[in-house]
Short mmCIF file of C-alpha atoms in Angstrom, two decimals:
data_model
loop_
_atom_site.label_atom_id
_atom_site.label_comp_id
_atom_site.label_asym_id
_atom_site.label_seq_id
_atom_site.Cartn_x
_atom_site.Cartn_y
_atom_site.Cartn_z
CA MET A 1 64.76 -5.70 13.65
CA TYR A 2 65.62 -7.58 16.09
CA SER A 3 67.80 -6.88 19.63
CA GLU A 4 68.14 -8.03 22.64
CA GLU A 5 67.08 -4.97 24.64
CA GLN A 6 63.57 -5.17 23.08
CA GLU A 7 63.50 -9.51 23.69
CA THR A 8 60.25 -9.93 25.71
CA PHE A 9 60.23 -14.11 24.45
CA SER A 10 63.20 -15.19 25.00
CA PRO A 11 65.41 -18.17 22.94
CA GLU A 12 65.43 -20.49 26.05
CA VAL A 13 61.70 -20.12 26.04
CA MET A 14 61.13 -20.81 22.79
CA ASN A 15 63.76 -23.68 22.63
CA GLN A 16 62.27 -25.41 25.75
CA LEU A 17 58.64 -25.17 23.59
CA MET A 18 60.20 -26.63 20.71
CA THR A 19 60.96 -29.13 23.36
CA ALA A 20 57.30 -29.90 24.92
CA VAL A 21 55.96 -29.78 21.18
CA TYR A 22 58.00 -31.58 19.34
CA CYS A 23 59.56 -34.75 21.77
CA GLY A 24 55.71 -34.75 23.24
CA ILE A 25 52.29 -32.76 22.33
CA LEU A 26 53.63 -33.98 18.96
CA PRO A 27 54.48 -37.42 18.71
CA ILE A 28 51.23 -38.41 21.00
CA ILE A 29 49.33 -36.55 18.77
CA CYS A 30 50.79 -38.74 15.91
CA VAL A 31 49.87 -41.87 17.57
CA ILE A 32 46.79 -41.11 18.43
CA GLY A 33 45.66 -40.52 15.38
CA ALA A 34 47.68 -43.65 13.56
CA PHE A 35 45.43 -45.61 15.48
CA GLY A 36 42.32 -44.27 15.13
CA ASN A 37 42.62 -43.46 11.59
CA ALA A 38 43.30 -46.91 11.20
CA LEU A 39 40.69 -48.24 13.54
CA THR A 40 38.14 -45.89 11.27
CA PHE A 41 39.14 -47.14 8.42
CA THR A 42 38.71 -51.31 9.30
CA VAL A 43 35.47 -49.47 10.62
CA PHE A 44 34.57 -48.28 7.10
CA TYR A 45 35.67 -51.19 5.58
CA ARG A 46 34.08 -53.71 6.71
CA GLU A 47 30.27 -52.05 6.01
CA LYS A 48 28.92 -54.50 3.30
CA LYS A 49 26.68 -51.90 1.87
CA LYS A 50 29.18 -48.99 1.34
CA THR A 51 27.50 -45.72 0.04
CA SER A 52 28.94 -42.62 -1.58
CA THR A 53 29.78 -41.29 1.86
CA THR A 54 30.91 -44.15 3.23
CA HIS A 55 33.28 -44.71 -0.11
CA LEU A 56 34.61 -40.66 0.77
CA LEU A 57 34.88 -41.44 4.43
CA LEU A 58 37.03 -44.16 4.05
CA GLY A 59 38.87 -42.68 1.32
CA LEU A 60 39.15 -39.39 4.43
CA ALA A 61 40.25 -41.86 6.95
CA LEU A 62 42.94 -43.27 4.52
CA ALA A 63 44.36 -39.82 3.75
CA ASP A 64 44.16 -39.11 7.06
CA GLU A 65 46.73 -42.00 8.04
CA LEU A 66 49.50 -40.93 5.43
CA CYS A 67 48.88 -37.24 6.37
CA VAL A 68 49.54 -38.72 10.21
CA LEU A 69 52.70 -41.11 9.38
CA GLY A 70 53.90 -38.37 7.05
CA GLN A 71 53.81 -35.98 9.97
CA GLY A 72 55.43 -38.45 12.74
CA PHE A 73 58.15 -38.91 9.95
CA PHE A 74 58.89 -35.08 9.37
CA ILE A 75 58.25 -34.49 13.45
CA PHE A 76 61.39 -37.12 13.19
CA ILE A 77 63.15 -34.83 11.26
CA GLN A 78 62.73 -32.72 12.90
CA ILE A 79 63.70 -33.86 16.11
CA ARG A 80 67.10 -34.87 14.82
CA ASN A 81 68.13 -32.31 13.32
CA LEU A 82 67.49 -30.07 16.34
CA TYR A 83 69.18 -32.13 19.46
CA PHE A 84 70.81 -35.77 17.89
CA LYS A 85 71.95 -33.89 14.61
CA LYS A 86 75.77 -35.49 15.45
CA GLN A 87 74.44 -39.31 16.85
CA LEU A 88 72.31 -39.48 13.76
CA PRO A 89 74.86 -37.90 10.55
CA TYR A 90 72.97 -39.37 6.99
CA LEU A 91 69.68 -38.58 8.13
CA ASN A 92 70.08 -35.70 5.98
CA ILE A 93 66.56 -35.14 4.77
CA ASN A 94 65.96 -32.12 2.78
CA THR A 95 62.77 -30.67 5.56
CA PHE A 96 61.34 -28.71 2.86
CA PHE A 97 60.64 -31.17 0.70
CA LEU A 98 59.33 -33.20 3.74
CA SER A 99 56.95 -30.43 4.87
CA ARG A 100 56.03 -30.10 0.63
CA VAL A 101 54.89 -34.11 0.90
CA ALA A 102 53.26 -33.10 4.29
CA PHE A 103 51.02 -30.37 2.91
CA SER A 104 49.94 -32.35 -0.89
CA LEU A 105 48.54 -34.79 1.38
CA GLU A 106 46.95 -32.43 4.01
CA SER A 107 45.70 -31.18 0.29
CA ILE A 108 43.78 -34.75 -0.51
CA SER A 109 42.28 -34.83 2.97
CA LYS A 110 40.99 -31.35 2.77
CA THR A 111 39.23 -31.81 -0.70
CA LEU A 112 37.72 -35.14 0.45
CA THR A 113 36.40 -33.31 3.94
CA VAL A 114 35.20 -30.17 0.92
CA VAL A 115 33.50 -33.37 -1.62
CA ILE A 116 31.72 -35.54 2.07
CA VAL A 117 30.24 -31.35 3.42
CA MET A 118 28.38 -31.02 -0.19
CA GLU A 119 27.39 -34.18 -0.12
CA ARG A 120 25.59 -33.70 3.05
CA CYS A 121 23.92 -30.40 1.53
CA LEU A 122 22.70 -32.24 -1.05
CA ALA A 123 21.36 -34.24 1.04
CA VAL A 124 19.70 -31.98 3.60
CA PHE A 125 17.71 -30.48 0.66
CA ARG A 126 17.30 -33.55 -0.76
CA PRO A 127 16.20 -35.92 1.83
CA PHE A 128 14.37 -38.75 -0.25
CA HIS A 129 16.53 -38.60 -3.09
CA VAL A 130 20.09 -40.77 -3.81
CA HIS A 131 22.88 -38.63 -4.13
CA THR A 132 26.58 -39.00 -5.80
CA LEU A 133 28.66 -36.18 -6.03
CA CYS A 134 31.34 -38.49 -6.25
CA SER A 135 31.97 -42.28 -7.63
CA LYS A 136 34.92 -44.42 -6.46
CA ARG A 137 36.69 -43.94 -9.93
CA VAL A 138 36.20 -39.88 -10.02
CA GLY A 139 37.31 -40.08 -5.84
CA ILE A 140 40.87 -41.46 -7.11
CA TYR A 141 41.41 -39.99 -10.00
CA LEU A 142 41.02 -36.48 -7.23
CA THR A 143 42.53 -37.87 -5.04
CA ILE A 144 45.70 -38.48 -7.22
CA SER A 145 45.52 -35.24 -9.30
CA VAL A 146 45.10 -33.05 -5.95
CA TYR A 147 48.64 -35.07 -4.55
CA PHE A 148 50.84 -34.64 -8.24
CA VAL A 149 49.79 -31.04 -8.67
CA THR A 150 50.31 -29.89 -5.12
CA LEU A 151 53.46 -32.18 -5.00
CA THR A 152 55.06 -30.89 -8.49
CA SER A 153 54.29 -27.25 -7.90
CA CYS A 154 56.90 -27.28 -5.91
CA SER A 155 59.80 -28.74 -8.41
CA VAL A 156 60.78 -25.44 -10.03
CA GLU A 157 61.61 -24.71 -5.99
CA LEU A 158 63.70 -27.88 -4.95
CA PHE A 159 65.34 -27.36 -8.01
CA GLN A 160 66.33 -23.86 -7.40
CA ILE A 161 67.85 -25.14 -3.55
CA SER A 162 69.95 -28.16 -5.16
CA VAL A 163 71.25 -25.56 -7.34
CA THR A 164 72.02 -22.72 -4.69
CA GLY A 165 72.39 -24.44 -1.96
CA ASP A 166 70.02 -24.55 1.18
CA ASN A 167 71.44 -21.73 3.12
CA SER A 168 68.90 -21.77 5.87
CA SER A 169 69.56 -23.47 9.58
CA ASN A 170 67.50 -26.63 11.22
CA SER A 171 64.76 -24.22 12.58
CA THR A 172 61.42 -24.55 10.33
CA TYR A 173 61.07 -21.39 10.68
CA GLU A 174 63.76 -19.68 9.83
CA MET A 175 63.81 -22.21 6.73
CA ALA A 176 61.71 -20.64 5.71
CA LEU A 177 62.29 -17.22 6.35
CA VAL A 178 65.75 -18.28 4.19
CA THR A 179 63.73 -19.43 1.46
CA THR A 180 61.34 -17.26 0.70
CA SER A 181 64.18 -14.66 1.12
CA ASP A 182 66.10 -16.39 -1.62
CA HIS A 183 63.23 -17.69 -4.08
CA GLY A 184 60.90 -14.71 -3.31
CA ALA A 185 59.44 -14.49 -6.85
CA PHE A 186 58.33 -17.99 -7.43
CA PHE A 187 57.21 -19.37 -3.27
CA GLY A 188 55.67 -16.46 -3.00
CA TRP A 189 53.76 -17.02 -6.09
CA TYR A 190 52.66 -20.48 -5.89
CA GLY A 191 52.95 -20.56 -1.82
CA VAL A 192 50.33 -17.92 -1.73
CA VAL A 193 48.03 -20.06 -4.03
CA LEU A 194 48.43 -23.19 -2.64
CA HIS A 195 47.51 -21.87 0.37
CA PHE A 196 44.71 -19.90 -0.41
CA VAL A 197 43.04 -22.53 -2.44
CA TYR A 198 43.78 -25.08 -0.68
CA GLY A 199 43.36 -23.58 2.84
CA ILE A 200 42.06 -20.44 3.19
CA LEU A 201 39.33 -20.90 0.52
CA THR A 202 38.73 -24.51 1.28
CA VAL A 203 37.55 -23.36 5.01
CA LEU A 204 34.84 -20.44 3.62
CA LEU A 205 33.06 -23.46 1.47
CA ILE A 206 33.08 -25.16 4.28
CA MET A 207 31.91 -22.76 5.95
CA GLY A 208 29.41 -21.43 4.18
CA LEU A 209 28.15 -25.21 3.49
CA ASN A 210 27.54 -25.13 7.49
CA VAL A 211 25.55 -22.63 7.57
CA ALA A 212 23.47 -24.10 4.10
CA ILE A 213 23.72 -27.16 6.22
CA MET A 214 21.93 -25.97 9.47
CA ALA A 215 19.39 -23.84 7.58
CA GLY A 216 18.39 -27.13 5.54
CA ILE A 217 18.31 -29.21 9.14
CA ARG A 218 15.83 -26.04 11.05
CA LYS A 219 13.56 -26.25 7.01
CA ASN A 220 13.16 -30.52 7.02
CA VAL A 221 12.21 -30.46 10.91
CA LYS A 222 9.21 -28.56 9.49
CA ASN A 223 8.32 -30.86 6.61
CA THR A 224 9.01 -33.81 8.48
CA ARG A 225 5.76 -33.59 10.37
CA GLU A 226 3.54 -33.62 7.67
CA ILE A 227 5.51 -37.13 6.51
CA THR A 228 3.64 -39.62 6.97
CA ASP A 229 4.76 -43.37 5.88
CA VAL A 230 7.10 -44.76 8.63
CA LYS A 231 9.98 -45.89 6.12
CA ASP A 232 10.57 -42.23 5.13
CA VAL A 233 10.27 -40.91 8.89
CA HIS A 234 13.11 -43.90 9.92
CA ARG A 235 14.90 -42.76 6.57
CA TRP A 236 14.81 -38.93 7.76
CA GLN A 237 16.20 -40.21 11.32
CA LYS A 238 18.98 -41.76 10.11
CA GLN A 239 20.19 -38.93 7.53
CA ARG A 240 19.75 -36.55 9.75
CA LYS A 241 22.28 -38.40 12.15
CA MET A 242 24.95 -39.16 9.70
CA THR A 243 24.80 -34.82 9.07
CA SER A 244 24.93 -34.54 12.79
CA MET A 245 28.24 -36.38 12.67
CA LEU A 246 30.05 -34.91 9.56
CA LEU A 247 28.69 -31.19 10.95
CA THR A 248 31.12 -31.46 13.43
CA MET A 249 33.95 -32.96 11.91
CA SER A 250 33.39 -29.56 9.09
CA ILE A 251 33.09 -27.79 12.17
CA THR A 252 36.33 -29.23 14.03
CA TYR A 253 38.00 -28.25 10.97
CA VAL A 254 37.06 -25.39 10.23
CA VAL A 255 38.31 -24.33 13.95
CA CYS A 256 41.31 -26.00 13.38
CA CYS A 257 42.64 -25.82 9.72
CA LEU A 258 41.94 -21.60 9.64
CA PRO A 259 44.61 -19.92 12.20
CA ASN A 260 47.33 -22.29 10.57
CA ASP A 261 46.65 -21.13 6.97
CA VAL A 262 46.18 -17.92 8.10
CA CYS A 263 49.90 -18.30 9.99
CA TYR A 264 50.85 -19.91 6.50
CA VAL A 265 50.25 -16.78 4.34
CA LEU A 266 51.03 -13.99 6.40
CA LEU A 267 54.52 -15.24 6.54
CA ILE A 268 54.52 -15.74 2.43
CA CYS A 269 53.30 -12.29 1.94
CA ASP A 270 55.46 -10.73 4.56
CA LYS A 271 58.10 -9.43 2.18
CA TYR A 272 59.12 -6.32 4.62
CA ARG A 273 59.23 -8.83 7.18
CA VAL A 274 57.34 -6.84 9.96
CA ILE A 275 55.47 -9.94 11.15
CA ALA A 276 57.75 -12.45 9.98
CA TYR A 277 61.15 -11.63 11.44
CA ASP A 278 63.73 -13.67 12.39
CA GLY A 279 63.46 -13.38 16.42
CA ASN A 280 59.63 -13.09 16.37
CA PHE A 281 59.83 -15.96 19.02
CA TYR A 282 55.29 -14.69 19.24
CA PHE A 283 54.71 -15.37 15.59
CA GLN A 284 56.93 -18.43 15.39
CA ALA A 285 55.06 -19.58 18.08
CA ALA A 286 51.97 -19.24 16.62
CA LEU A 287 53.40 -20.97 14.14
CA LEU A 288 54.25 -24.13 15.61
CA PHE A 289 50.43 -23.93 17.59
CA THR A 290 48.22 -23.65 14.67
CA TYR A 291 50.51 -26.47 13.22
CA CYS A 292 49.76 -28.91 16.18
CA LEU A 293 45.76 -27.35 15.47
CA ALA A 294 46.46 -29.10 11.72
CA VAL A 295 47.62 -32.02 12.49
CA ILE A 296 45.40 -32.63 15.41
CA ASN A 297 42.45 -31.42 12.81
CA ASN A 298 44.32 -35.56 10.78
CA ALA A 299 43.65 -37.22 14.37
CA VAL A 300 40.70 -36.85 15.71
CA ASN A 301 37.59 -37.27 13.45
CA PHE A 302 37.50 -41.13 14.75
CA LEU A 303 36.52 -39.01 17.91
CA VAL A 304 34.70 -36.98 16.37
CA TYR A 305 32.66 -39.76 14.73
CA ALA A 306 32.46 -41.81 18.25
CA LEU A 307 31.37 -38.94 20.50
CA THR A 308 28.69 -37.96 17.93
CA ALA A 309 27.18 -41.28 16.64
CA ASN A 310 26.20 -43.88 18.44
CA THR A 311 25.88 -46.31 15.66
CA MET A 312 29.99 -45.47 14.77
CA ARG A 313 30.62 -46.24 18.72
CA ARG A 314 29.09 -49.38 18.80
CA LYS A 315 31.28 -50.79 15.50
CA TYR A 316 34.90 -49.27 17.03
CA MET A 317 33.89 -51.46 20.16
CA ASP A 318 32.75 -54.19 17.77
CA THR A 319 35.86 -53.94 16.12
CA LEU A 320 38.87 -53.61 18.43
CA PHE A 321 36.63 -56.77 20.91
CA CYS A 322 36.08 -58.54 17.20
CA CYS A 323 32.73 -58.89 18.89
CA ARG A 324 30.49 -59.07 15.21
CA GLY A 325 27.65 -56.89 16.00
CA GLN A 326 27.87 -59.10 20.06
CA TYR A 327 28.58 -55.73 21.66
CA GLY A 328 26.05 -53.63 19.75
CA LYS A 329 23.38 -56.14 20.42
CA ARG A 330 24.24 -56.20 24.06
CA TYR A 331 23.56 -52.30 24.10
CA TYR A 332 20.19 -52.54 22.47
CA ASN A 333 19.32 -56.06 25.55
CA SER A 334 20.57 -53.34 28.04
CA SER A 335 18.71 -50.62 26.77
CA GLU A 336 15.46 -52.84 26.52
CA LEU A 337 16.31 -53.47 29.97
CA CYS A 338 16.08 -50.73 31.56
CA ALA A 339 13.23 -49.46 29.51
CA VAL A 340 10.78 -52.16 30.80
CA VAL A 341 12.23 -51.47 34.07
CA THR A 342 11.81 -48.31 34.27
CA THR A 343 8.15 -48.22 32.74
CA HIS A 344 7.53 -51.42 35.92
CA LEU A 345 8.90 -48.40 37.98
#
């Protein structure tokens, strides 16, 4: 399947790419994500009146924080396996188990994202009604169940590896190839199911909900022209800002997660090694790139909130500088002053 004569992507270039990603790009993403998710969690936790959407966003920030920290530890172990194995001989941790833990945490984030987008879709089509698709208690039960279902699904695989031994090298790509070859039946079954259910189907569902939300926004724009109550107009405008923020967040999720899930399904389903074989550095680079996108998805939600909603940007500034609303007041005062000056000019 592979020979040095057919080689167009040299192992040296692949090693340099892995060094740049694992030692440079991914640690920076994890640090930014840990800071941003902690800041987002603090902002939503300080809210006095918490709606169901606020509780869900609070849980999403916590899930993303745990996912980023878990990915950071996984990256640390990968760096140790690749470059510091002799210097750190006691950190011999099964990377397959760490990848399953990270996948379980990522599944929680995906599930909460689906619930948030579904609730926002209901709010768009019925803007003047209270919608509680998932209460606080139900959200906790859902989070715990998703985590343990995805984590315990690999228990048989871990038992087989503990009995037969992990014959793979320290490379995640080669580890996956050896694992699928040695335990192809069970690994292929639960791997495809989990990545398909919590990956591709989730992305397709969110894509459909995004289309419905966009259609609902256009419909509501026409209907709001008939509204005469000032309170209803103000409430609709507030809902529209929240919808715009969450719609951008869900689109970012689709862009970042769909390539990663497609590549992993190809890796698991390719039993004849047409694409996923040892030496196909192009596919290995694609897996590495899509893995970076998946980590970015768990790290950049706070940037999406800040760039799409002025209210969230002011809350972030208040939390960072402990202003307790003073930054927002200065913002409004400066805006009013500019409006007055412009009027007089």
